[in-house]
């Protein structure tokens, strides 16, 4: 099977820099921007986050089907990256430009621009993730490309969590969003012009340029490994939504200084970035599933460290370093694990549906992030949190600690259990061999 060169794998990874930098900005700061800058109530923000993500999650399934039916001279995933890069940059700017038009007007604007953002984000992210499954069927090359992608994800995340808050204070949120928009366009165009689609269509499987949605969806929900990794995505991105989105409230309310948020972001982002450079040999030796499961246990340990004294910044930062190392394997490997379920699904059903597999798992990602951000808004609203206020109620402080420590701890246990159930690494060579026999007419 043809393997992509390193230059191409790095170019694929670069696309994630723009896509996930803006995702990190949205996950870490949009709730705070809405509540403490735009002045929208926390409860209303929580509902907005969940409603928008649920809708977006369902559109993921539709977009996956669209990708599988797309047929152009550029392939079926690459053209969407070309078409949607600039619209994604524009909607990012709109997202952080809420006008002062009264409470109802601001909420309506937030709903409109946020829904538009997530729809266009879907039209970029699903093809981008699907491209990983079309670049190559070579399992380690796929893992390597995903690791390169994770490096750029984590560089983007590091820049966002450390620079956004101080830069927004000096440049303004709208100007900063425009700078991120430029990053989106440049990184995605490099991916489009460099990466090839090369996985052949099988002549023996029931794989066509246009897979019927009904048959593709049936194949999807009978793919046990896809179901497990999708549940994992829900739990993991709920965790990410909480640990990134709630940390700024911890800095502002528990510690009493919002300006130390970049330090909290750095405490997790730097270990993630350092760890991703070391993960490749462990993946080659132990497999993606075992490395990701180890990461879940490291994450749990980090949350337990924070419990020693939840109000101590030193202890919180120490635990957050372990949290960063624990999160890193999932960020580095999740999309490769999602794409590994494509061949299992093809073997069982006869349909090869990269778009639906990635869109279905992306549904879990979107819903998970929505649940995490919605919990922040709802629990803060329930506790009586007042955006922009220096003094908060004791219940609000307790809720902020729960969002940062207790709830993510429980989710870490769920992640470990789900990854224990995901055993496609062990079965993958046999799956490929059987598919090859089918293609050879054996």
GROMACS .gro file of C-alpha atoms in nm, residues 2-420:
model
  419
    2UNK     CA    1   0.121   0.353  -0.081
    3UNK     CA    2   0.247   0.549   0.216
    4UNK     CA    3   0.251   0.930   0.232
    5UNK     CA    4   0.586   1.104   0.265
    6UNK     CA    5   0.670   1.289   0.585
    7UNK     CA    6   0.624   1.625   0.414
    8UNK     CA    7   0.268   1.531   0.331
    9UNK     CA    8   0.196   1.400   0.681
   10UNK     CA    9   0.328   1.726   0.831
   11UNK     CA   10   0.114   1.925   0.585
   12UNK     CA   11  -0.192   1.727   0.695
   13UNK     CA   12  -0.106   1.805   1.056
   14UNK     CA   13  -0.070   2.177   0.987
   15UNK     CA   14  -0.439   2.198   0.893
   16UNK     CA   15  -0.529   2.118   1.251
   17UNK     CA   16  -0.340   2.427   1.371
   18UNK     CA   17  -0.602   2.669   1.246
   19UNK     CA   18  -0.905   2.445   1.297
   20UNK     CA   19  -0.832   2.351   1.656
   21UNK     CA   20  -0.677   2.681   1.762
   22UNK     CA   21  -1.012   2.847   1.698
   23UNK     CA   22  -1.188   2.551   1.864
   24UNK     CA   23  -0.964   2.595   2.168
   25UNK     CA   24  -1.038   2.967   2.174
   26UNK     CA   25  -1.409   2.898   2.160
   27UNK     CA   26  -1.395   2.621   2.424
   28UNK     CA   27  -1.174   2.817   2.665
   29UNK     CA   28  -1.309   3.171   2.630
   30UNK     CA   29  -1.647   3.195   2.457
   31UNK     CA   30  -1.851   3.121   2.769
   32UNK     CA   31  -1.646   3.377   2.962
   33UNK     CA   32  -1.676   3.628   2.674
   34UNK     CA   33  -2.053   3.589   2.671
   35UNK     CA   34  -2.100   3.614   3.051
   36UNK     CA   35  -1.832   3.864   3.157
   37UNK     CA   36  -1.772   4.073   2.844
   38UNK     CA   37  -2.097   4.070   2.646
   39UNK     CA   38  -2.310   4.052   2.963
   40UNK     CA   39  -2.531   3.753   2.872
   41UNK     CA   40  -2.661   3.554   3.172
   42UNK     CA   41  -2.480   3.228   3.254
   43UNK     CA   42  -2.796   3.015   3.238
   44UNK     CA   43  -2.884   3.145   2.892
   45UNK     CA   44  -2.528   3.076   2.775
   46UNK     CA   45  -2.549   2.718   2.902
   47UNK     CA   46  -2.869   2.654   2.704
   48UNK     CA   47  -2.717   2.816   2.395
   49UNK     CA   48  -2.413   2.590   2.415
   50UNK     CA   49  -2.609   2.267   2.440
   51UNK     CA   50  -2.883   2.349   2.187
   52UNK     CA   51  -2.628   2.462   1.929
   53UNK     CA   52  -2.406   2.159   1.979
   54UNK     CA   53  -2.692   1.912   1.959
   55UNK     CA   54  -2.802   2.065   1.631
   56UNK     CA   55  -2.443   2.071   1.511
   57UNK     CA   56  -2.396   1.710   1.611
   58UNK     CA   57  -2.683   1.600   1.389
   59UNK     CA   58  -2.551   1.807   1.100
   60UNK     CA   59  -2.222   1.617   1.139
   61UNK     CA   60  -2.398   1.299   1.028
   62UNK     CA   61  -2.540   1.479   0.726
   63UNK     CA   62  -2.202   1.630   0.639
   64UNK     CA   63  -2.039   1.289   0.658
   65UNK     CA   64  -2.289   1.159   0.404
   66UNK     CA   65  -2.220   1.462   0.183
   67UNK     CA   66  -1.846   1.391   0.193
   68UNK     CA   67  -1.903   1.027   0.097
   69UNK     CA   68  -2.114   1.143  -0.201
   70UNK     CA   69  -1.877   1.419  -0.314
   71UNK     CA   70  -1.690   1.351  -0.638
   72UNK     CA   71  -1.464   1.622  -0.781
   73UNK     CA   72  -1.125   1.646  -0.947
   74UNK     CA   73  -0.984   1.718  -0.599
   75UNK     CA   74  -1.140   1.408  -0.444
   76UNK     CA   75  -1.419   1.396  -0.188
   77UNK     CA   76  -1.266   1.553   0.126
   78UNK     CA   77  -1.011   1.807  -0.003
   79UNK     CA   78  -1.255   2.034  -0.192
   80UNK     CA   79  -1.448   2.115   0.125
   81UNK     CA   80  -1.127   2.230   0.292
   82UNK     CA   81  -1.073   2.469   0.000
   83UNK     CA   82  -1.431   2.598  -0.008
   84UNK     CA   83  -1.491   2.650   0.364
   85UNK     CA   84  -1.163   2.793   0.498
   86UNK     CA   85  -1.250   3.161   0.441
   87UNK     CA   86  -1.614   3.133   0.563
   88UNK     CA   87  -1.484   2.971   0.885
   89UNK     CA   88  -1.245   3.264   0.938
   90UNK     CA   89  -1.527   3.517   0.888
   91UNK     CA   90  -1.767   3.345   1.130
   92UNK     CA   91  -1.491   3.329   1.392
   93UNK     CA   92  -1.473   3.709   1.384
   94UNK     CA   93  -1.853   3.739   1.408
   95UNK     CA   94  -1.854   3.507   1.708
   96UNK     CA   95  -1.648   3.748   1.919
   97UNK     CA   96  -1.822   4.066   1.800
   98UNK     CA   97  -2.145   4.077   2.004
   99UNK     CA   98  -2.293   4.430   1.965
  100UNK     CA   99  -2.450   4.621   2.255
  101UNK     CA  100  -2.814   4.592   2.137
  102UNK     CA  101  -2.993   4.503   2.459
  103UNK     CA  102  -3.022   4.170   2.642
  104UNK     CA  103  -3.262   4.010   2.391
  105UNK     CA  104  -3.072   4.141   2.090
  106UNK     CA  105  -2.738   4.017   2.224
  107UNK     CA  106  -2.880   3.672   2.292
  108UNK     CA  107  -3.035   3.650   1.944
  109UNK     CA  108  -2.707   3.762   1.788
  110UNK     CA  109  -2.517   3.502   1.992
  111UNK     CA  110  -2.754   3.226   1.878
  112UNK     CA  111  -2.736   3.329   1.513
  113UNK     CA  112  -2.360   3.368   1.489
  114UNK     CA  113  -2.282   3.063   1.704
  115UNK     CA  114  -2.513   2.838   1.500
  116UNK     CA  115  -2.356   2.970   1.179
  117UNK     CA  116  -2.008   2.912   1.319
  118UNK     CA  117  -2.068   2.552   1.421
  119UNK     CA  118  -2.232   2.466   1.088
  120UNK     CA  119  -1.938   2.602   0.888
  121UNK     CA  120  -1.693   2.446   1.132
  122UNK     CA  121  -1.859   2.111   1.060
  123UNK     CA  122  -1.822   2.166   0.684
  124UNK     CA  123  -1.445   2.199   0.739
  125UNK     CA  124  -1.370   1.960   1.025
  126UNK     CA  125  -1.554   1.652   0.892
  127UNK     CA  126  -1.370   1.656   0.557
  128UNK     CA  127  -1.041   1.726   0.737
  129UNK     CA  128  -1.086   1.428   0.968
  130UNK     CA  129  -1.207   1.210   0.679
  131UNK     CA  130  -0.892   1.297   0.483
  132UNK     CA  131  -0.687   1.104   0.741
  133UNK     CA  132  -0.867   0.785   0.641
  134UNK     CA  133  -0.821   0.851   0.268
  135UNK     CA  134  -0.451   0.945   0.279
  136UNK     CA  135  -0.340   0.591   0.355
  137UNK     CA  136  -0.444   0.254   0.497
  138UNK     CA  137  -0.101   0.201   0.649
  139UNK     CA  138  -0.184   0.196   1.020
  140UNK     CA  139   0.139   0.344   1.157
  141UNK     CA  140   0.148   0.615   0.887
  142UNK     CA  141  -0.206   0.703   0.986
  143UNK     CA  142  -0.103   0.717   1.350
  144UNK     CA  143   0.204   0.925   1.261
  145UNK     CA  144  -0.006   1.173   1.064
  146UNK     CA  145  -0.242   1.200   1.358
  147UNK     CA  146   0.051   1.263   1.592
  148UNK     CA  147   0.181   1.540   1.364
  149UNK     CA  148  -0.169   1.683   1.368
  150UNK     CA  149  -0.170   1.664   1.747
  151UNK     CA  150   0.159   1.856   1.761
  152UNK     CA  151  -0.001   2.146   1.574
  153UNK     CA  152  -0.321   2.115   1.780
  154UNK     CA  153  -0.119   2.146   2.098
  155UNK     CA  154   0.097   2.432   1.967
  156UNK     CA  155  -0.224   2.614   1.878
  157UNK     CA  156  -0.374   2.532   2.216
  158UNK     CA  157  -0.061   2.652   2.396
  159UNK     CA  158  -0.069   2.984   2.210
  160UNK     CA  159  -0.443   3.027   2.267
  161UNK     CA  160  -0.451   2.955   2.640
  162UNK     CA  161  -0.143   3.164   2.718
  163UNK     CA  162  -0.188   3.461   2.483
  164UNK     CA  163  -0.563   3.508   2.427
  165UNK     CA  164  -0.654   3.671   2.757
  166UNK     CA  165  -0.367   3.926   2.762
  167UNK     CA  166  -0.397   3.996   2.386
  168UNK     CA  167  -0.774   4.041   2.410
  169UNK     CA  168  -0.717   4.294   2.688
  170UNK     CA  169  -0.487   4.501   2.467
  171UNK     CA  170  -0.622   4.442   2.113
  172UNK     CA  171  -0.986   4.361   2.177
  173UNK     CA  172  -1.168   4.034   2.118
  174UNK     CA  173  -1.275   4.112   1.760
  175UNK     CA  174  -0.926   4.203   1.638
  176UNK     CA  175  -0.781   3.894   1.802
  177UNK     CA  176  -1.047   3.674   1.639
  178UNK     CA  177  -0.949   3.822   1.301
  179UNK     CA  178  -0.586   3.720   1.360
  180UNK     CA  179  -0.700   3.365   1.437
  181UNK     CA  180  -0.905   3.376   1.117
  182UNK     CA  181  -0.592   3.440   0.911
  183UNK     CA  182  -0.426   3.141   1.077
  184UNK     CA  183  -0.723   2.923   0.979
  185UNK     CA  184  -0.703   3.012   0.609
  186UNK     CA  185  -0.324   2.976   0.575
  187UNK     CA  186  -0.300   2.640   0.754
  188UNK     CA  187  -0.595   2.484   0.569
  189UNK     CA  188  -0.470   2.597   0.229
  190UNK     CA  189  -0.133   2.431   0.295
  191UNK     CA  190  -0.317   2.106   0.372
  192UNK     CA  191  -0.534   2.132   0.061
  193UNK     CA  192  -0.245   2.193  -0.180
  194UNK     CA  193  -0.012   1.928  -0.032
  195UNK     CA  194  -0.214   1.623   0.079
  196UNK     CA  195  -0.333   1.352  -0.162
  197UNK     CA  196  -0.635   1.122  -0.147
  198UNK     CA  197  -0.500   0.777  -0.233
  199UNK     CA  198  -0.704   0.495  -0.068
  200UNK     CA  199  -0.854   0.291  -0.354
  201UNK     CA  200  -1.220   0.196  -0.379
  202UNK     CA  201  -1.258  -0.176  -0.318
  203UNK     CA  202  -1.401  -0.377  -0.606
  204UNK     CA  203  -1.527  -0.657  -0.382
  205UNK     CA  204  -1.688  -0.454  -0.103
  206UNK     CA  205  -2.011  -0.268  -0.163
  207UNK     CA  206  -1.824   0.062  -0.180
  208UNK     CA  207  -1.940   0.323  -0.429
  209UNK     CA  208  -1.871   0.687  -0.495
  210UNK     CA  209  -2.217   0.757  -0.354
  211UNK     CA  210  -2.309   0.541  -0.054
  212UNK     CA  211  -2.685   0.540   0.024
  213UNK     CA  212  -2.734   0.719   0.356
  214UNK     CA  213  -2.967   0.451   0.494
  215UNK     CA  214  -2.722   0.171   0.424
  216UNK     CA  215  -2.424   0.375   0.542
  217UNK     CA  216  -2.597   0.467   0.868
  218UNK     CA  217  -2.699   0.104   0.929
  219UNK     CA  218  -2.337  -0.001   0.880
  220UNK     CA  219  -2.229   0.271   1.121
  221UNK     CA  220  -2.448   0.173   1.416
  222UNK     CA  221  -2.356  -0.195   1.384
  223UNK     CA  222  -1.984  -0.113   1.410
  224UNK     CA  223  -1.911  -0.189   1.777
  225UNK     CA  224  -1.572  -0.022   1.781
  226UNK     CA  225  -1.716   0.294   1.629
  227UNK     CA  226  -1.985   0.301   1.901
  228UNK     CA  227  -1.721   0.269   2.173
  229UNK     CA  228  -1.494   0.541   2.031
  230UNK     CA  229  -1.794   0.771   1.984
  231UNK     CA  230  -1.894   0.731   2.351
  232UNK     CA  231  -1.530   0.794   2.436
  233UNK     CA  232  -1.540   1.116   2.232
  234UNK     CA  233  -1.850   1.235   2.422
  235UNK     CA  234  -1.684   1.174   2.760
  236UNK     CA  235  -1.344   1.309   2.658
  237UNK     CA  236  -1.470   1.632   2.504
  238UNK     CA  237  -1.707   1.691   2.794
  239UNK     CA  238  -1.393   1.671   3.006
  240UNK     CA  239  -1.205   1.909   2.774
  241UNK     CA  240  -1.499   2.152   2.775
  242UNK     CA  241  -1.492   2.159   3.154
  243UNK     CA  242  -1.117   2.172   3.214
  244UNK     CA  243  -1.063   2.447   2.955
  245UNK     CA  244  -1.383   2.646   2.989
  246UNK     CA  245  -1.408   2.649   3.370
  247UNK     CA  246  -1.044   2.726   3.450
  248UNK     CA  247  -1.080   3.100   3.388
  249UNK     CA  248  -1.361   3.111   3.647
  250UNK     CA  249  -1.133   2.925   3.892
  251UNK     CA  250  -0.864   3.189   3.841
  252UNK     CA  251  -1.107   3.477   3.880
  253UNK     CA  252  -1.317   3.351   4.171
  254UNK     CA  253  -1.120   3.094   4.375
  255UNK     CA  254  -0.776   3.252   4.336
  256UNK     CA  255  -0.909   3.606   4.291
  257UNK     CA  256  -0.697   3.703   3.993
  258UNK     CA  257  -0.814   3.636   3.636
  259UNK     CA  258  -0.468   3.733   3.505
  260UNK     CA  259  -0.317   3.406   3.632
  261UNK     CA  260  -0.531   3.208   3.385
  262UNK     CA  261  -0.246   3.195   3.127
  263UNK     CA  262  -0.034   3.023   3.395
  264UNK     CA  263  -0.306   2.760   3.446
  265UNK     CA  264  -0.332   2.714   3.071
  266UNK     CA  265   0.044   2.679   3.040
  267UNK     CA  266   0.051   2.418   3.318
  268UNK     CA  267  -0.151   2.177   3.106
  269UNK     CA  268  -0.071   2.291   2.752
  270UNK     CA  269   0.308   2.267   2.784
  271UNK     CA  270   0.308   1.904   2.913
  272UNK     CA  271   0.068   1.813   2.631
  273UNK     CA  272   0.301   1.964   2.373
  274UNK     CA  273   0.614   1.804   2.521
  275UNK     CA  274   0.445   1.467   2.561
  276UNK     CA  275   0.327   1.444   2.202
  277UNK     CA  276   0.689   1.445   2.080
  278UNK     CA  277   0.757   1.139   2.297
  279UNK     CA  278   0.443   0.936   2.231
  280UNK     CA  279   0.525   0.783   1.890
  281UNK     CA  280   0.762   0.503   2.005
  282UNK     CA  281   0.519   0.405   2.281
  283UNK     CA  282   0.237   0.382   2.028
  284UNK     CA  283   0.454   0.164   1.803
  285UNK     CA  284   0.541  -0.067   2.092
  286UNK     CA  285   0.219  -0.079   2.295
  287UNK     CA  286  -0.054   0.035   2.055
  288UNK     CA  287  -0.283   0.339   2.056
  289UNK     CA  288  -0.543   0.192   2.289
  290UNK     CA  289  -0.296   0.106   2.567
  291UNK     CA  290  -0.125   0.446   2.549
  292UNK     CA  291  -0.461   0.627   2.561
  293UNK     CA  292  -0.577   0.415   2.856
  294UNK     CA  293  -0.255   0.498   3.043
  295UNK     CA  294  -0.328   0.864   2.976
  296UNK     CA  295  -0.669   0.828   3.140
  297UNK     CA  296  -0.507   0.696   3.458
  298UNK     CA  297  -0.255   0.985   3.460
  299UNK     CA  298  -0.546   1.229   3.421
  300UNK     CA  299  -0.727   1.070   3.718
  301UNK     CA  300  -0.410   1.101   3.927
  302UNK     CA  301  -0.384   1.471   3.842
  303UNK     CA  302  -0.740   1.538   3.953
  304UNK     CA  303  -0.676   1.349   4.279
  305UNK     CA  304  -0.372   1.568   4.345
  306UNK     CA  305  -0.594   1.880   4.318
  307UNK     CA  306  -0.818   1.735   4.591
  308UNK     CA  307  -0.534   1.771   4.845
  309UNK     CA  308  -0.622   2.141   4.871
  310UNK     CA  309  -0.853   2.269   4.596
  311UNK     CA  310  -0.797   2.633   4.696
  312UNK     CA  311  -0.416   2.616   4.669
  313UNK     CA  312  -0.290   2.746   4.335
  314UNK     CA  313   0.040   2.557   4.375
  315UNK     CA  314  -0.134   2.224   4.430
  316UNK     CA  315  -0.386   2.296   4.154
  317UNK     CA  316  -0.105   2.369   3.908
  318UNK     CA  317   0.082   2.053   4.010
  319UNK     CA  318  -0.225   1.844   3.942
  320UNK     CA  319  -0.290   2.033   3.619
  321UNK     CA  320   0.053   1.935   3.486
  322UNK     CA  321  -0.046   1.568   3.525
  323UNK     CA  322  -0.384   1.646   3.367
  324UNK     CA  323  -0.198   1.782   3.064
  325UNK     CA  324   0.014   1.468   3.029
  326UNK     CA  325  -0.301   1.256   3.071
  327UNK     CA  326  -0.501   1.441   2.808
  328UNK     CA  327  -0.221   1.434   2.551
  329UNK     CA  328  -0.253   1.070   2.430
  330UNK     CA  329  -0.624   1.111   2.352
  331UNK     CA  330  -0.561   1.431   2.156
  332UNK     CA  331  -0.274   1.265   1.969
  333UNK     CA  332  -0.453   0.939   1.890
  334UNK     CA  333  -0.833   0.976   1.894
  335UNK     CA  334  -0.877   1.061   1.526
  336UNK     CA  335  -0.647   0.777   1.421
  337UNK     CA  336  -0.849   0.538   1.639
  338UNK     CA  337  -1.172   0.669   1.483
  339UNK     CA  338  -1.034   0.603   1.136
  340UNK     CA  339  -0.915   0.255   1.237
  341UNK     CA  340  -1.281   0.163   1.281
  342UNK     CA  341  -1.340   0.229   0.907
  343UNK     CA  342  -1.180  -0.100   0.803
  344UNK     CA  343  -1.367  -0.295   1.073
  345UNK     CA  344  -1.694  -0.146   0.951
  346UNK     CA  345  -1.605  -0.221   0.589
  347UNK     CA  346  -1.529  -0.582   0.678
  348UNK     CA  347  -1.858  -0.630   0.861
  349UNK     CA  348  -2.093  -0.441   0.630
  350UNK     CA  349  -1.920  -0.417   0.293
  351UNK     CA  350  -1.949  -0.038   0.297
  352UNK     CA  351  -1.650   0.193   0.329
  353UNK     CA  352  -1.777   0.525   0.464
  354UNK     CA  353  -1.495   0.750   0.584
  355UNK     CA  354  -1.725   1.053   0.595
  356UNK     CA  355  -1.998   0.891   0.805
  357UNK     CA  356  -1.749   0.728   1.044
  358UNK     CA  357  -1.577   1.061   1.110
  359UNK     CA  358  -1.899   1.261   1.120
  360UNK     CA  359  -2.057   1.018   1.364
  361UNK     CA  360  -1.760   1.036   1.596
  362UNK     CA  361  -1.756   1.413   1.548
  363UNK     CA  362  -2.117   1.410   1.669
  364UNK     CA  363  -1.979   1.274   1.996
  365UNK     CA  364  -1.712   1.543   2.004
  366UNK     CA  365  -1.960   1.826   1.945
  367UNK     CA  366  -2.216   1.691   2.194
  368UNK     CA  367  -1.943   1.629   2.452
  369UNK     CA  368  -1.806   1.983   2.422
  370UNK     CA  369  -2.162   2.118   2.431
  371UNK     CA  370  -2.239   1.925   2.749
  372UNK     CA  371  -1.919   2.050   2.912
  373UNK     CA  372  -1.982   2.416   2.827
  374UNK     CA  373  -2.354   2.386   2.906
  375UNK     CA  374  -2.272   2.248   3.251
  376UNK     CA  375  -2.055   2.553   3.314
  377UNK     CA  376  -2.336   2.791   3.223
  378UNK     CA  377  -2.614   2.599   3.399
  379UNK     CA  378  -2.429   2.528   3.724
  380UNK     CA  379  -2.298   2.883   3.744
  381UNK     CA  380  -2.648   3.014   3.677
  382UNK     CA  381  -2.795   2.780   3.942
  383UNK     CA  382  -2.534   2.894   4.195
  384UNK     CA  383  -2.617   3.261   4.147
  385UNK     CA  384  -2.295   3.353   3.966
  386UNK     CA  385  -2.297   3.715   3.843
  387UNK     CA  386  -2.073   3.787   3.544
  388UNK     CA  387  -1.819   4.062   3.604
  389UNK     CA  388  -1.878   4.071   3.980
  390UNK     CA  389  -1.578   4.058   4.214
  391UNK     CA  390  -1.774   3.890   4.495
  392UNK     CA  391  -1.954   3.561   4.433
  393UNK     CA  392  -2.167   3.340   4.658
  394UNK     CA  393  -2.020   3.041   4.844
  395UNK     CA  394  -2.236   2.815   4.628
  396UNK     CA  395  -2.087   2.970   4.313
  397UNK     CA  396  -1.736   2.897   4.443
  398UNK     CA  397  -1.834   2.538   4.522
  399UNK     CA  398  -1.976   2.495   4.172
  400UNK     CA  399  -1.658   2.631   4.017
  401UNK     CA  400  -1.454   2.374   4.212
  402UNK     CA  401  -1.691   2.097   4.101
  403UNK     CA  402  -1.656   2.203   3.738
  404UNK     CA  403  -1.277   2.207   3.762
  405UNK     CA  404  -1.210   1.901   3.981
  406UNK     CA  405  -1.493   1.669   4.089
  407UNK     CA  406  -1.688   1.624   3.765
  408UNK     CA  407  -1.375   1.580   3.546
  409UNK     CA  408  -1.248   1.319   3.796
  410UNK     CA  409  -1.559   1.107   3.743
  411UNK     CA  410  -1.530   1.145   3.368
  412UNK     CA  411  -1.169   1.026   3.382
  413UNK     CA  412  -1.289   0.694   3.525
  414UNK     CA  413  -1.540   0.663   3.239
  415UNK     CA  414  -1.262   0.727   2.985
  416UNK     CA  415  -1.046   0.449   3.130
  417UNK     CA  416  -1.333   0.198   3.114
  418UNK     CA  417  -1.426   0.283   2.754
  419UNK     CA  418  -1.066   0.260   2.633
  420UNK     CA  419  -1.031  -0.079   2.802
   0.00000   0.00000   0.00000
